[in-house]
Short mmCIF file of N, CA and C in Angstrom, two decimals:
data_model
loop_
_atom_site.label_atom_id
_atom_site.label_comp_id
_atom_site.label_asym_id
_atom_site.label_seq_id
_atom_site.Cartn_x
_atom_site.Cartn_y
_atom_site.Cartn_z
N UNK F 1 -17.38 6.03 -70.68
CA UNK F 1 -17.82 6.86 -71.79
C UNK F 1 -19.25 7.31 -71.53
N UNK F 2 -19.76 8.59 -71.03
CA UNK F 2 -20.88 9.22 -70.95
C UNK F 2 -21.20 9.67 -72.47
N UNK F 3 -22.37 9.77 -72.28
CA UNK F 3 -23.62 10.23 -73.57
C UNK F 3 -24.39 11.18 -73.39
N UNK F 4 -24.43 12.18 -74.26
CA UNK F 4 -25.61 13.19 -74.15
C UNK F 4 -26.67 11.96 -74.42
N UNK F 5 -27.55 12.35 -73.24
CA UNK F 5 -29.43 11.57 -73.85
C UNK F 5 -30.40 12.92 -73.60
N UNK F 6 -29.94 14.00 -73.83
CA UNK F 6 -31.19 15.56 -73.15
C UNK F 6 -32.26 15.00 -74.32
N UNK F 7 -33.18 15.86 -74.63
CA UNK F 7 -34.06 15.51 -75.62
C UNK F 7 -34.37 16.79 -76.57
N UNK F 8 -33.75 16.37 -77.85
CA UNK F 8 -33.25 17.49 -79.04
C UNK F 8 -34.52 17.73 -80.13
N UNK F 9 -35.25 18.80 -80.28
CA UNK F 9 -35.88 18.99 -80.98
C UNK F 9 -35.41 18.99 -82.36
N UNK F 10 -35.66 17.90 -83.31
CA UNK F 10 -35.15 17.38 -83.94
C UNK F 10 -35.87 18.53 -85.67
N UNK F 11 -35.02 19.03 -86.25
CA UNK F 11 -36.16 19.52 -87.41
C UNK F 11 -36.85 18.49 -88.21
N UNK F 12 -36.76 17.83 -88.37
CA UNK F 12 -37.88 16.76 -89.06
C UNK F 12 -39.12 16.38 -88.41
N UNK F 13 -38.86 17.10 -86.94
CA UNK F 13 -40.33 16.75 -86.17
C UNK F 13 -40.19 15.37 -85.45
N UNK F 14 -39.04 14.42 -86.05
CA UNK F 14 -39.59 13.19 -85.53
C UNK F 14 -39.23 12.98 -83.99
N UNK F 15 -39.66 12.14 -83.20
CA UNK F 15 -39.80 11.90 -81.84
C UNK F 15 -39.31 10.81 -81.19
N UNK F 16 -39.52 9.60 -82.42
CA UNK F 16 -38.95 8.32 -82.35
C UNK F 16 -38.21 8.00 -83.92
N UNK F 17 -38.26 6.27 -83.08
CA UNK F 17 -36.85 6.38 -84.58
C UNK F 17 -35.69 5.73 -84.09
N UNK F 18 -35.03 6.80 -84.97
CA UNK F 18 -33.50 6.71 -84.59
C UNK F 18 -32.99 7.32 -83.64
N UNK F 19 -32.59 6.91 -82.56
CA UNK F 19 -31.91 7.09 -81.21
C UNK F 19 -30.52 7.77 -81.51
N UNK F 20 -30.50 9.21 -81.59
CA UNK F 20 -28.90 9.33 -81.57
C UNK F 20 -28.34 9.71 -80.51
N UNK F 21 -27.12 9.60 -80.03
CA UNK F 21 -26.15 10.11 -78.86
C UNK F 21 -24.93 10.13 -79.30
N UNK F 22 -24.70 11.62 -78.90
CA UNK F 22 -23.07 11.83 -78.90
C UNK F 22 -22.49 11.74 -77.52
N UNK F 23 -21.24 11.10 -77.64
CA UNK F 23 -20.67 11.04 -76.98
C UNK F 23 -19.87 11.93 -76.18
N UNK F 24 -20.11 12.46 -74.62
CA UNK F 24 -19.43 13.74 -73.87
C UNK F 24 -17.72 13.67 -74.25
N UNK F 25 -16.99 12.82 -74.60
CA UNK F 25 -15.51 13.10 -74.74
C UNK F 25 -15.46 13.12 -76.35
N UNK F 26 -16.37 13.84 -76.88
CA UNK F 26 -15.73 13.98 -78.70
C UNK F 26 -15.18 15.26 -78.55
N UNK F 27 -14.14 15.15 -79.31
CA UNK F 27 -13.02 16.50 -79.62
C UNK F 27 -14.05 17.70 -80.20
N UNK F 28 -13.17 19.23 -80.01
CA UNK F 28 -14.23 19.99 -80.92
C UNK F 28 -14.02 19.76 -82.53
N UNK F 29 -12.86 19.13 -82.75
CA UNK F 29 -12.22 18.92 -84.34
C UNK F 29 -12.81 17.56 -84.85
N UNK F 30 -13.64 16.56 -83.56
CA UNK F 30 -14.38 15.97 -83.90
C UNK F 30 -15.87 15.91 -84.43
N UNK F 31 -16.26 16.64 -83.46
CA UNK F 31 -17.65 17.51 -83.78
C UNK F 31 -17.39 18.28 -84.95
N UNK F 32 -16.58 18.76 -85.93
CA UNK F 32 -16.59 19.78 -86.60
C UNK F 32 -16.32 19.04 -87.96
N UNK F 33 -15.44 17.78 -87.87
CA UNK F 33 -15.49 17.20 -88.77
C UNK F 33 -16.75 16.22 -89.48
N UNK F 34 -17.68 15.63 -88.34
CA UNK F 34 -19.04 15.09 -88.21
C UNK F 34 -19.87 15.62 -89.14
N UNK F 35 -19.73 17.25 -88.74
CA UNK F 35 -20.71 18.41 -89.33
C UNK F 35 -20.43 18.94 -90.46
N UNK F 36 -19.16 18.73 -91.34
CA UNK F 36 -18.41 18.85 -92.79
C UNK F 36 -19.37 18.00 -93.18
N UNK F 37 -19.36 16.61 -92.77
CA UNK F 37 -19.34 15.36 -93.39
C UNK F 37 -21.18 15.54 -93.43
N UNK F 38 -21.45 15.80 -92.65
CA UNK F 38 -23.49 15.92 -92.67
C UNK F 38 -23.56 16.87 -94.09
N UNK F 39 -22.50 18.08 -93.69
CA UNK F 39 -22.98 19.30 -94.64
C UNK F 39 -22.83 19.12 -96.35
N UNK F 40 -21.60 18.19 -96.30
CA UNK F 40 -21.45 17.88 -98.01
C UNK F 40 -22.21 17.04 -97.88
N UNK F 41 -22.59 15.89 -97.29
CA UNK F 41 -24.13 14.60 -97.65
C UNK F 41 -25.49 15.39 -98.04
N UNK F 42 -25.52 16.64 -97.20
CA UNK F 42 -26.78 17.16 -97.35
C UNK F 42 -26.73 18.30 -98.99
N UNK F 43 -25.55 18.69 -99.37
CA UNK F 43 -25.44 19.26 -100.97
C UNK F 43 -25.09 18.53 -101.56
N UNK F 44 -25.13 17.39 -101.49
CA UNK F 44 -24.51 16.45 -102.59
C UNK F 44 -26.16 15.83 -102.65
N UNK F 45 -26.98 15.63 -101.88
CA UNK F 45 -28.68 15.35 -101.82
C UNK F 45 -29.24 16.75 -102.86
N UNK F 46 -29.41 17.66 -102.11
CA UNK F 46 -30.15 18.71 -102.64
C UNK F 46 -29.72 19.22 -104.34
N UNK F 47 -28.38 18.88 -104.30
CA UNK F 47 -27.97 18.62 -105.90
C UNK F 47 -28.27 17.62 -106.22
N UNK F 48 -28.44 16.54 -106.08
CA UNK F 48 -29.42 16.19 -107.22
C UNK F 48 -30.77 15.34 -107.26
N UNK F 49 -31.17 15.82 -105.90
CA UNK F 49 -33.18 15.46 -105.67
C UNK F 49 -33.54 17.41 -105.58
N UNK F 50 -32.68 18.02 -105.29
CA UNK F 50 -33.39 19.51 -105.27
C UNK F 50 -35.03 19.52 -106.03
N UNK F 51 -35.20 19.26 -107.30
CA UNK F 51 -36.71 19.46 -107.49
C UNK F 51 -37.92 18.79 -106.54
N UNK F 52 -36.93 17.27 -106.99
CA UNK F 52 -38.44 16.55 -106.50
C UNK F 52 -38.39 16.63 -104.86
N UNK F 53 -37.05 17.57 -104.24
CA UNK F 53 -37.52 17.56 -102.83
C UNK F 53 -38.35 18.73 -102.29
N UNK F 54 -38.25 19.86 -103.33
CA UNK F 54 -38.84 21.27 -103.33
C UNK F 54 -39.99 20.80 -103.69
N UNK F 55 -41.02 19.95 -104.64
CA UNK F 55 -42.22 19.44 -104.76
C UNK F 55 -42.58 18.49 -103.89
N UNK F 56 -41.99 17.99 -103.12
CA UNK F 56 -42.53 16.56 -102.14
C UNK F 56 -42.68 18.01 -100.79
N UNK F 57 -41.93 18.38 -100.55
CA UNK F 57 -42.16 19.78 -99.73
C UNK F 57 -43.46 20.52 -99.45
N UNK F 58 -43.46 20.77 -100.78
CA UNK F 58 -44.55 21.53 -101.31
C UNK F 58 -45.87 20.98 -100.62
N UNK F 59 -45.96 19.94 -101.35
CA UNK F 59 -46.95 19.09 -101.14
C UNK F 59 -47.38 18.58 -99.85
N UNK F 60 -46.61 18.30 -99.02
CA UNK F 60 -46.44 17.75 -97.67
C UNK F 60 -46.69 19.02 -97.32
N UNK F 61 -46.04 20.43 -96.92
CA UNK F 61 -46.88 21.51 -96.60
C UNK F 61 -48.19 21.75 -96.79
N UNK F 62 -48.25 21.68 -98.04
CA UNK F 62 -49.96 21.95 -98.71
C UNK F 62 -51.00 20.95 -97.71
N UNK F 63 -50.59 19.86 -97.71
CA UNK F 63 -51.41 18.59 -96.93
C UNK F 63 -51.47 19.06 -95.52
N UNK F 64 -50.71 19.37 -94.72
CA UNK F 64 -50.57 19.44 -93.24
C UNK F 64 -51.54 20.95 -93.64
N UNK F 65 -51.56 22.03 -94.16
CA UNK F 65 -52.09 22.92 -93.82
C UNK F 65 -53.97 22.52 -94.23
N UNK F 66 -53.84 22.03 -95.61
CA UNK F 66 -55.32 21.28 -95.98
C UNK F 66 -56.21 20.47 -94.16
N UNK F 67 -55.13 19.81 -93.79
CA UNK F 67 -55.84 19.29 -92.89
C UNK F 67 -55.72 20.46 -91.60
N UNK F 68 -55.23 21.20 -91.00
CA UNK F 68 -55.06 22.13 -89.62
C UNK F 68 -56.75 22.71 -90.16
N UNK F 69 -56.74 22.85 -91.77
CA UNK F 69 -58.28 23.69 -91.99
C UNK F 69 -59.55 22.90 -91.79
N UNK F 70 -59.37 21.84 -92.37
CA UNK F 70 -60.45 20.66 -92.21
C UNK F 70 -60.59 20.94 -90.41
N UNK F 71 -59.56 21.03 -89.91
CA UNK F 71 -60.25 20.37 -88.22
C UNK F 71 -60.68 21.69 -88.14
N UNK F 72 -60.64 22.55 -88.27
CA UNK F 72 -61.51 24.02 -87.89
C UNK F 72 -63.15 23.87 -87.52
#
Protein backbone atom coordinates (compact mmCIF):
# COMPACT_ATOMS: atom_id res chain seq x y z
CA UNK A 1 0.00 0.00 0.00
CA UNK A 2 1.80 3.28 -1.27
CA UNK A 3 0.96 6.87 0.08
CA UNK A 4 0.89 10.18 -1.37
CA UNK A 5 3.61 12.12 1.11
CA UNK A 6 4.20 15.33 -1.87
CA UNK A 7 3.81 18.40 0.32
CA UNK A 8 0.16 20.09 0.06
CA UNK A 9 -0.31 23.61 0.65
CA UNK A 10 -2.70 23.27 3.11
CA UNK A 11 -5.43 26.45 3.36
CA UNK A 12 -5.16 26.90 6.97
CA UNK A 13 -1.50 27.70 6.44
CA UNK A 14 -0.54 25.01 8.78
CA UNK A 15 2.83 23.13 8.15
CA UNK A 16 2.81 20.76 11.01
CA UNK A 17 0.32 18.94 12.93
CA UNK A 18 -1.60 16.56 11.52
CA UNK A 19 0.14 14.32 9.07
CA UNK A 20 -2.33 13.34 6.39
CA UNK A 21 -1.85 10.68 3.54
CA UNK A 22 -3.99 9.26 1.12
CA UNK A 23 -3.58 6.30 0.04
CA UNK A 24 -2.41 5.66 -4.05
CA UNK A 25 -5.11 2.64 -4.46
CA UNK A 26 -8.37 4.73 -3.22
CA UNK A 27 -11.19 4.34 -5.75
CA UNK A 28 -12.40 7.60 -7.56
CA UNK A 29 -15.98 6.74 -5.76
CA UNK A 30 -13.75 6.66 -2.83
CA UNK A 31 -12.22 9.93 -3.03
CA UNK A 32 -15.61 11.36 -3.89
CA UNK A 33 -17.33 9.94 -1.15
CA UNK A 34 -14.43 11.32 1.51
CA UNK A 35 -15.20 14.78 -0.09
CA UNK A 36 -19.35 14.52 0.41
CA UNK A 37 -18.48 13.58 3.85
CA UNK A 38 -15.76 16.79 4.46
CA UNK A 39 -18.42 18.92 2.48
CA UNK A 40 -21.62 18.23 4.71
CA UNK A 41 -19.09 18.40 8.11
CA UNK A 42 -18.00 21.67 6.79
CA UNK A 43 -22.13 23.09 6.34
CA UNK A 44 -23.27 21.47 9.08
CA UNK A 45 -20.11 23.79 11.03
CA UNK A 46 -20.75 27.00 9.19
CA UNK A 47 -24.54 26.48 10.06
CA UNK A 48 -24.22 26.77 13.16
CA UNK A 49 -20.74 28.69 14.29
CA UNK A 50 -21.26 30.86 10.89
CA UNK A 51 -21.21 34.18 13.11
CA UNK A 52 -18.77 33.59 15.59
CA UNK A 53 -16.58 32.08 12.72
CA UNK A 54 -17.13 35.25 10.40
CA UNK A 55 -15.99 37.37 13.71
CA UNK A 56 -13.04 35.11 14.91
CA UNK A 57 -12.07 35.67 11.03
CA UNK A 58 -12.43 39.01 11.17
CA UNK A 59 -10.41 39.47 13.89
CA UNK A 60 -7.59 37.10 13.16
CA UNK A 61 -7.39 39.05 9.75
CA UNK A 62 -7.48 42.41 11.44
CA UNK A 63 -4.46 41.07 13.82
CA UNK A 64 -2.18 39.54 11.10
CA UNK A 65 -2.63 42.76 9.07
CA UNK A 66 -2.20 45.14 12.52
CA UNK A 67 1.04 43.35 12.84
CA UNK A 68 2.56 43.07 8.72
CA UNK A 69 2.06 47.23 9.68
CA UNK A 70 3.79 47.35 12.98
CA UNK A 71 6.94 45.58 11.26
CA UNK A 72 7.04 48.37 8.56
Amino acid sequence: MKRVTKHVQLPSGRQSGLFMTIDNDWSTEQAAAVAELLEDLLHVIHSRYQDKLHAHQKATTYHSIQACLLRR
